[in-house]
Tab-separated table of C-alpha atoms and ligand atoms in Angstrom:
chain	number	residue	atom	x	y	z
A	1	UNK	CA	0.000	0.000	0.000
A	2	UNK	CA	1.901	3.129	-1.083
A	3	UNK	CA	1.133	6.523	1.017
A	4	UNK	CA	0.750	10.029	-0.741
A	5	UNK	CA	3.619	11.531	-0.037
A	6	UNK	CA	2.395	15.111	-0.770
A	7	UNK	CA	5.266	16.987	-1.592
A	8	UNK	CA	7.499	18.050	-4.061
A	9	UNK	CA	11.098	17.450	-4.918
A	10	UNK	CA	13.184	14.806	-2.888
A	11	UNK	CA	11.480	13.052	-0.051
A	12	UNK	CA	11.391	14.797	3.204
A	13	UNK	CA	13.452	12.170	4.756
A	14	UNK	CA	16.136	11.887	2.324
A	15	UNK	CA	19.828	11.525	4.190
A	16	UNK	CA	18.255	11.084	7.260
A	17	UNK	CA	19.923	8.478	9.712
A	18	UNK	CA	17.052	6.599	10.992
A	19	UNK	CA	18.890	5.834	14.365
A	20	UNK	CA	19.220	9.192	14.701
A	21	UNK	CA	17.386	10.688	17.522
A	22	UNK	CA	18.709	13.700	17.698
A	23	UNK	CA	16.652	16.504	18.985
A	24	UNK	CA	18.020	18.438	16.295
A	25	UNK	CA	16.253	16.186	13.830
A	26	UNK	CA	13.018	17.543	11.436
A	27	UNK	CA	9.985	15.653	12.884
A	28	UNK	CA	8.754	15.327	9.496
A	29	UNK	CA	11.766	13.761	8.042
A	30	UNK	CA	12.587	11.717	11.150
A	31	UNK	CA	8.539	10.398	10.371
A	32	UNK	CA	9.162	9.592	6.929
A	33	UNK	CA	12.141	7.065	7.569
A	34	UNK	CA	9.958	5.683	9.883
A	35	UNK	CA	7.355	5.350	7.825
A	36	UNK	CA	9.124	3.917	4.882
A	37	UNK	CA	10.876	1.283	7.507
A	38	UNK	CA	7.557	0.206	8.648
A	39	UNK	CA	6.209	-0.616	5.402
A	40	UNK	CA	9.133	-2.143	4.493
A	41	UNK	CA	8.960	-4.665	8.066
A	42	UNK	CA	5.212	-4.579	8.358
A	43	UNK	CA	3.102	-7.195	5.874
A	44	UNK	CA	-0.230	-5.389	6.333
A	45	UNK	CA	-1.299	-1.970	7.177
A	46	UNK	CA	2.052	-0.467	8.125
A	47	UNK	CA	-0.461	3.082	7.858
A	48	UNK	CA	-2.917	1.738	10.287
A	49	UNK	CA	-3.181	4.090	13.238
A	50	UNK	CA	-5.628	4.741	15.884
A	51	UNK	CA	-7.535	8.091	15.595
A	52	UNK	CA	-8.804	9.254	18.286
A	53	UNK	CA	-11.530	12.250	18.583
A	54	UNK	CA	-13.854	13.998	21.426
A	55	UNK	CA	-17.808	14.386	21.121
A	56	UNK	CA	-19.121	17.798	22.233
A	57	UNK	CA	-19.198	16.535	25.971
A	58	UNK	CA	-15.320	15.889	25.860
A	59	UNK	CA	-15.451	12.660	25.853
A	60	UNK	CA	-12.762	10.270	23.996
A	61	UNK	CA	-13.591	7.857	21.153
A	62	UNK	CA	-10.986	6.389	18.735
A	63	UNK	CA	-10.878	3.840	15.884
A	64	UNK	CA	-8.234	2.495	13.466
A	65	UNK	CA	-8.039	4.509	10.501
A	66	UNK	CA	-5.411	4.266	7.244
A	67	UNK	CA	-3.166	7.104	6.645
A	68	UNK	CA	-3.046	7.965	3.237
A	69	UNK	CA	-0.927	10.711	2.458
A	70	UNK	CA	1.344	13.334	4.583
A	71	UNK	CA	3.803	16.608	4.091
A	72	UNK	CA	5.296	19.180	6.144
A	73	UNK	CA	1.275	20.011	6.904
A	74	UNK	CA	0.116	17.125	8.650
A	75	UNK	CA	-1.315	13.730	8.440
A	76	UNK	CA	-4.464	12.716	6.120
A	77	UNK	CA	-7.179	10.285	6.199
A	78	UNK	CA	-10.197	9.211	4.189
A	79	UNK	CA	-13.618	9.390	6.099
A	80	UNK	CA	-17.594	9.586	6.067
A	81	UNK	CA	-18.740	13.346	7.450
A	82	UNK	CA	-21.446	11.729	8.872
A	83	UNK	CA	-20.001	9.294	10.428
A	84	UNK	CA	-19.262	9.316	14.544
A	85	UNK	CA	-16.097	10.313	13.570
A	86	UNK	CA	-16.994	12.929	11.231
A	87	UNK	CA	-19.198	14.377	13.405
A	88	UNK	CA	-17.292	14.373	16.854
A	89	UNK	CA	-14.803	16.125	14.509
A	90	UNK	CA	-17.767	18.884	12.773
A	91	UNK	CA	-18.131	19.601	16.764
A	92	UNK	CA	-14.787	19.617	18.082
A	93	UNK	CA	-12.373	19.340	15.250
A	94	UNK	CA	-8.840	18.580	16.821
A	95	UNK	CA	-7.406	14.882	17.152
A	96	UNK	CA	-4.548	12.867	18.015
A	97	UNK	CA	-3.449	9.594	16.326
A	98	UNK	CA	-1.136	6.785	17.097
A	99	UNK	CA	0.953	4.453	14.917
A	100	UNK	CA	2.558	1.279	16.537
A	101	UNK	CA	4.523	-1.054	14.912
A	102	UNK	CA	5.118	-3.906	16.899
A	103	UNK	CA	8.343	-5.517	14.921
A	104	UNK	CA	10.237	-2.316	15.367
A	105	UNK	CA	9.509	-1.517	18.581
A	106	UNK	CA	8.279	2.140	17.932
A	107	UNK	CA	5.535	4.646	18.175
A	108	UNK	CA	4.761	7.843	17.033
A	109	UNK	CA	1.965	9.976	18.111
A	110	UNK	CA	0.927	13.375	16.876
A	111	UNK	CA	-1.979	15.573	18.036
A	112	UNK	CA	-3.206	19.135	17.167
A	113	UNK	CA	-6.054	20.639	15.126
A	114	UNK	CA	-7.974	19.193	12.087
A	115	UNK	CA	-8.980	20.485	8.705
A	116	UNK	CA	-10.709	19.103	5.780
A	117	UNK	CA	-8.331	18.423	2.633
A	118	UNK	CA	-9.743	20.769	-0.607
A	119	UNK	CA	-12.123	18.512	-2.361
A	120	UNK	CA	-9.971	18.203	-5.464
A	121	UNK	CA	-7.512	16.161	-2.824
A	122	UNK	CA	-10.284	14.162	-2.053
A	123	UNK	CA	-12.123	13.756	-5.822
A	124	UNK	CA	-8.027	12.417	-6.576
A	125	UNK	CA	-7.927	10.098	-3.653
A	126	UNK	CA	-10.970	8.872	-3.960
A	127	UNK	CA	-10.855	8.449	-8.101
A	128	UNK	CA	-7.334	6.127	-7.255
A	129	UNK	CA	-10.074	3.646	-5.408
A	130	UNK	CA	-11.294	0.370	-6.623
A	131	UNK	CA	-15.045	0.622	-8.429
A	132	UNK	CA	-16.133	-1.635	-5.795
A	133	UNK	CA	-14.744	0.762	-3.094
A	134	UNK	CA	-16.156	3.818	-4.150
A	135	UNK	CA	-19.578	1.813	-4.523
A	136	UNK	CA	-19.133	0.932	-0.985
A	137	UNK	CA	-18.592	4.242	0.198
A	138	UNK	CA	-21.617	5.794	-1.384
A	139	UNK	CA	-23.596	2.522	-0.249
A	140	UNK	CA	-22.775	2.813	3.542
A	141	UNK	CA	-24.023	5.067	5.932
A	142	UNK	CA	-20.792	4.522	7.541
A	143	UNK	CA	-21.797	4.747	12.015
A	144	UNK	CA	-26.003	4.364	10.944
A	145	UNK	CA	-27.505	1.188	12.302
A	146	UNK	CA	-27.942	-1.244	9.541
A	147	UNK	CA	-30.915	-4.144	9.837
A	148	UNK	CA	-28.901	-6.806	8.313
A	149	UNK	CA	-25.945	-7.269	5.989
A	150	UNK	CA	-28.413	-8.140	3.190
A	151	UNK	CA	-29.317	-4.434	3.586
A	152	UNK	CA	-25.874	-3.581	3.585
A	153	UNK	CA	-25.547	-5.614	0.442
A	154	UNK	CA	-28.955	-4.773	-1.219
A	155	UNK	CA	-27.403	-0.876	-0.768
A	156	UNK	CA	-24.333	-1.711	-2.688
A	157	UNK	CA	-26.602	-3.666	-5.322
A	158	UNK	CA	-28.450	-0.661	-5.824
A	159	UNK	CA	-25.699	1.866	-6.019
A	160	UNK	CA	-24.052	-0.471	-8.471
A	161	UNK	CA	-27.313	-0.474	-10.623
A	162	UNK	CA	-27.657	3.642	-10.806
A	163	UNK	CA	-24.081	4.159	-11.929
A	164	UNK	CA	-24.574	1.406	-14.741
A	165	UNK	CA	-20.889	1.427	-16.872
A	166	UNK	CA	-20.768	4.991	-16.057
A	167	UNK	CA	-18.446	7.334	-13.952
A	168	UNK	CA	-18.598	7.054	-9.645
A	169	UNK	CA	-18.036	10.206	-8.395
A	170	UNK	CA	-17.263	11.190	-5.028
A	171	UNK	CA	-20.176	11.705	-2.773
A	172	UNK	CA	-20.415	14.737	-0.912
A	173	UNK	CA	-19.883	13.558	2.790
A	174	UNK	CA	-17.027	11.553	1.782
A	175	UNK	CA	-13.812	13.031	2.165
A	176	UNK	CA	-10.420	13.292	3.740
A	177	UNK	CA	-9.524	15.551	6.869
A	178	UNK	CA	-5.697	17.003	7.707
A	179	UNK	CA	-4.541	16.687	11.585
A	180	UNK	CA	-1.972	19.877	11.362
A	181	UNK	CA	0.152	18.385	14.492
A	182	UNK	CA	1.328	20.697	17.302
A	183	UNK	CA	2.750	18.266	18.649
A	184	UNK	CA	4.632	14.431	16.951
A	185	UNK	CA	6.419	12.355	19.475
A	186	UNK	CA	8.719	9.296	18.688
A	187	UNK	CA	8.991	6.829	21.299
A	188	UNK	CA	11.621	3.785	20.468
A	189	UNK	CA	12.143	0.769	22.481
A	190	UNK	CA	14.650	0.337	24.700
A	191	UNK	CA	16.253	-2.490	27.034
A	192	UNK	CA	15.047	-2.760	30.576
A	193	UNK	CA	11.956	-0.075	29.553
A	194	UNK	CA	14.613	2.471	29.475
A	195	UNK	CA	13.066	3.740	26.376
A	196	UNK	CA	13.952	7.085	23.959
A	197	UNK	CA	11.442	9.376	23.716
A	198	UNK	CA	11.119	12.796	21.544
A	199	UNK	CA	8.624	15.106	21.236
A	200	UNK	CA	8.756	18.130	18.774
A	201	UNK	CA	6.875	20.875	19.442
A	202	UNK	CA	6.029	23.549	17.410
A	203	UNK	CA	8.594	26.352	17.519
A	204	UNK	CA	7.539	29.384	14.810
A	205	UNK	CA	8.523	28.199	11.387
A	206	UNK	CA	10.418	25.259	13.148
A	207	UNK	CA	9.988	22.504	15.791
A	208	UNK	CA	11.802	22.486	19.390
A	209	UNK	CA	12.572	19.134	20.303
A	210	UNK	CA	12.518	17.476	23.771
A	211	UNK	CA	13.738	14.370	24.962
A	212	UNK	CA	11.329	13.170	27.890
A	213	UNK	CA	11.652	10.213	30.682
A	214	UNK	CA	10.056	7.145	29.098
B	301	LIG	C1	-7.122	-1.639	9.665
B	301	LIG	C2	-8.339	-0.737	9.620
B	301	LIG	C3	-8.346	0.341	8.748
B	301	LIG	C4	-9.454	1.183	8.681
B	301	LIG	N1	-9.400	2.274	7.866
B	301	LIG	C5	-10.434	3.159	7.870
B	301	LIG	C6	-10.345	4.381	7.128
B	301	LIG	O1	-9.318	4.696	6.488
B	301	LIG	N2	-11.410	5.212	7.146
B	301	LIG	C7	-12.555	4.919	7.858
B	301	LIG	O2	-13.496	5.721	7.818
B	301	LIG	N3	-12.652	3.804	8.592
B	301	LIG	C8	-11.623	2.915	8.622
B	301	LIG	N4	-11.692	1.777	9.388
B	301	LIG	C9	-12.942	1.518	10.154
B	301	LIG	C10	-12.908	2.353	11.457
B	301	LIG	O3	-12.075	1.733	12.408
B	301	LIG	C11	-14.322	2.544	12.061
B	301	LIG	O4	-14.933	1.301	12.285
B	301	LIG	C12	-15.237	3.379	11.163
B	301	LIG	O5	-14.545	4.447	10.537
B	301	LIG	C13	-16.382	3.972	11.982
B	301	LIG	O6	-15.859	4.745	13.024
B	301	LIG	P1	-16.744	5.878	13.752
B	301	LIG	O7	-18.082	5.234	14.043
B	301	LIG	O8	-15.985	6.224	14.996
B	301	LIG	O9	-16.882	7.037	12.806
B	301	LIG	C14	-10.593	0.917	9.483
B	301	LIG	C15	-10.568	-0.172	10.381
B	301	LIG	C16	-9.458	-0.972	10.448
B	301	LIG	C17	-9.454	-2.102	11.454
């Protein structure tokens, strides 16, 4: 599963020593050498990260998600708006995700505001789909209590019979939201529990790194 790396030029982590944890490191670069070592070591769903959001009361909810694309803004995912998700996030739109990867013994988390990627970001995405996934997301009132699976199915049928041979476009209320980090932490393992632990914080243009007890 290739990620959108969003950027231009030479990727952001290019000449980066991944055993580097330097606090002088850029948290973005730093993230994509991890990244690319996790797909690399992990068979399925290296991208898989738990999301997690707050309803209007405050209270926390999270689910596993895919990353699908990220740059110097932030981290993107694909959702329903109407969703829980989407709208814990129309109410209270900040969020914090997680990505573990067991086999390398690391984590990064990242947390700050959210924003909705420009719909031709999303019409691109969601055009580089499989038919049969873009059925499914216009079938599924993704969070909605559903009688049966037949009715799940019997949605899908139907979608699939309006479109015909013809184009799927994106439905409105499916789209992709940006979590613009204030904050991305890297956490390695280490012997005894005597971990390494960074987290960059925003700093002006820049990011001030901090190395914290594990
Ligand atoms: C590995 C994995 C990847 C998933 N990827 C997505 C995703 O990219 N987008 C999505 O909306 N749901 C994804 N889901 C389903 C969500 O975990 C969740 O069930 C769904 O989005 C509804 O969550 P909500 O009711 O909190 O909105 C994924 C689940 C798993 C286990």
């Amino acid at each position: 599963m290739a990620i959108e790396r969003l950027r231009d030029g030479e990727p952001a982590g290019a000449g980066v020593d991944p055993s580097d944890f330097t606090l002088s490191s850029d948290p973005f670069a730093l993230f994509d050498v991890w990244m690319a070592e996790a797909e690399r070591a992990e068979p399925e769903d290296a991208n898989a990260m738990a999301l997690a959001t707050a309803d209007a009361d405050g209270l926390p909810d999270v689910r596993v998600v895919l990353l699908k694309g990220f740059d110097r803004r932030g981290f993107v995912f694909y959702t329903n708006t109407q969703s829980t998700k989407g709208e814990e996030l129309a109410a209270n739109p900040q969020a914090a995700l997680v990505l573990h990867w067991k086999s390398l013994g690391r984590q990064i988390r990242a947390r700050g505001p959210v924003e909705r990627v420009t719909d031709a970001e999303a019409d691109a995405y969601f055009a580089s789909r499989h038919r049969e996934s873009r059925i499914g997301a216009i079938a599924s009132q993704q969070s909605r209590p559903v009688a049966d699976r037949t009715a799940l199915m019997d949605a899908v049928a139907a979608v699939t019979e309006r479109v015909g041979d013809g184009a799927v476009p994106r439905p409105p209320h499916w789209t992709g939201f940006r979590i613009l980090p204030s904050s991305i932490e890297f956490w390695r393992n280490g012997e005894f529990r005597l971990h390494d632990r960074v987290r960059f914080v925003r700093d002006g243009a820049g990011w001030r790194g901090t190395r914290l007890y594990p």
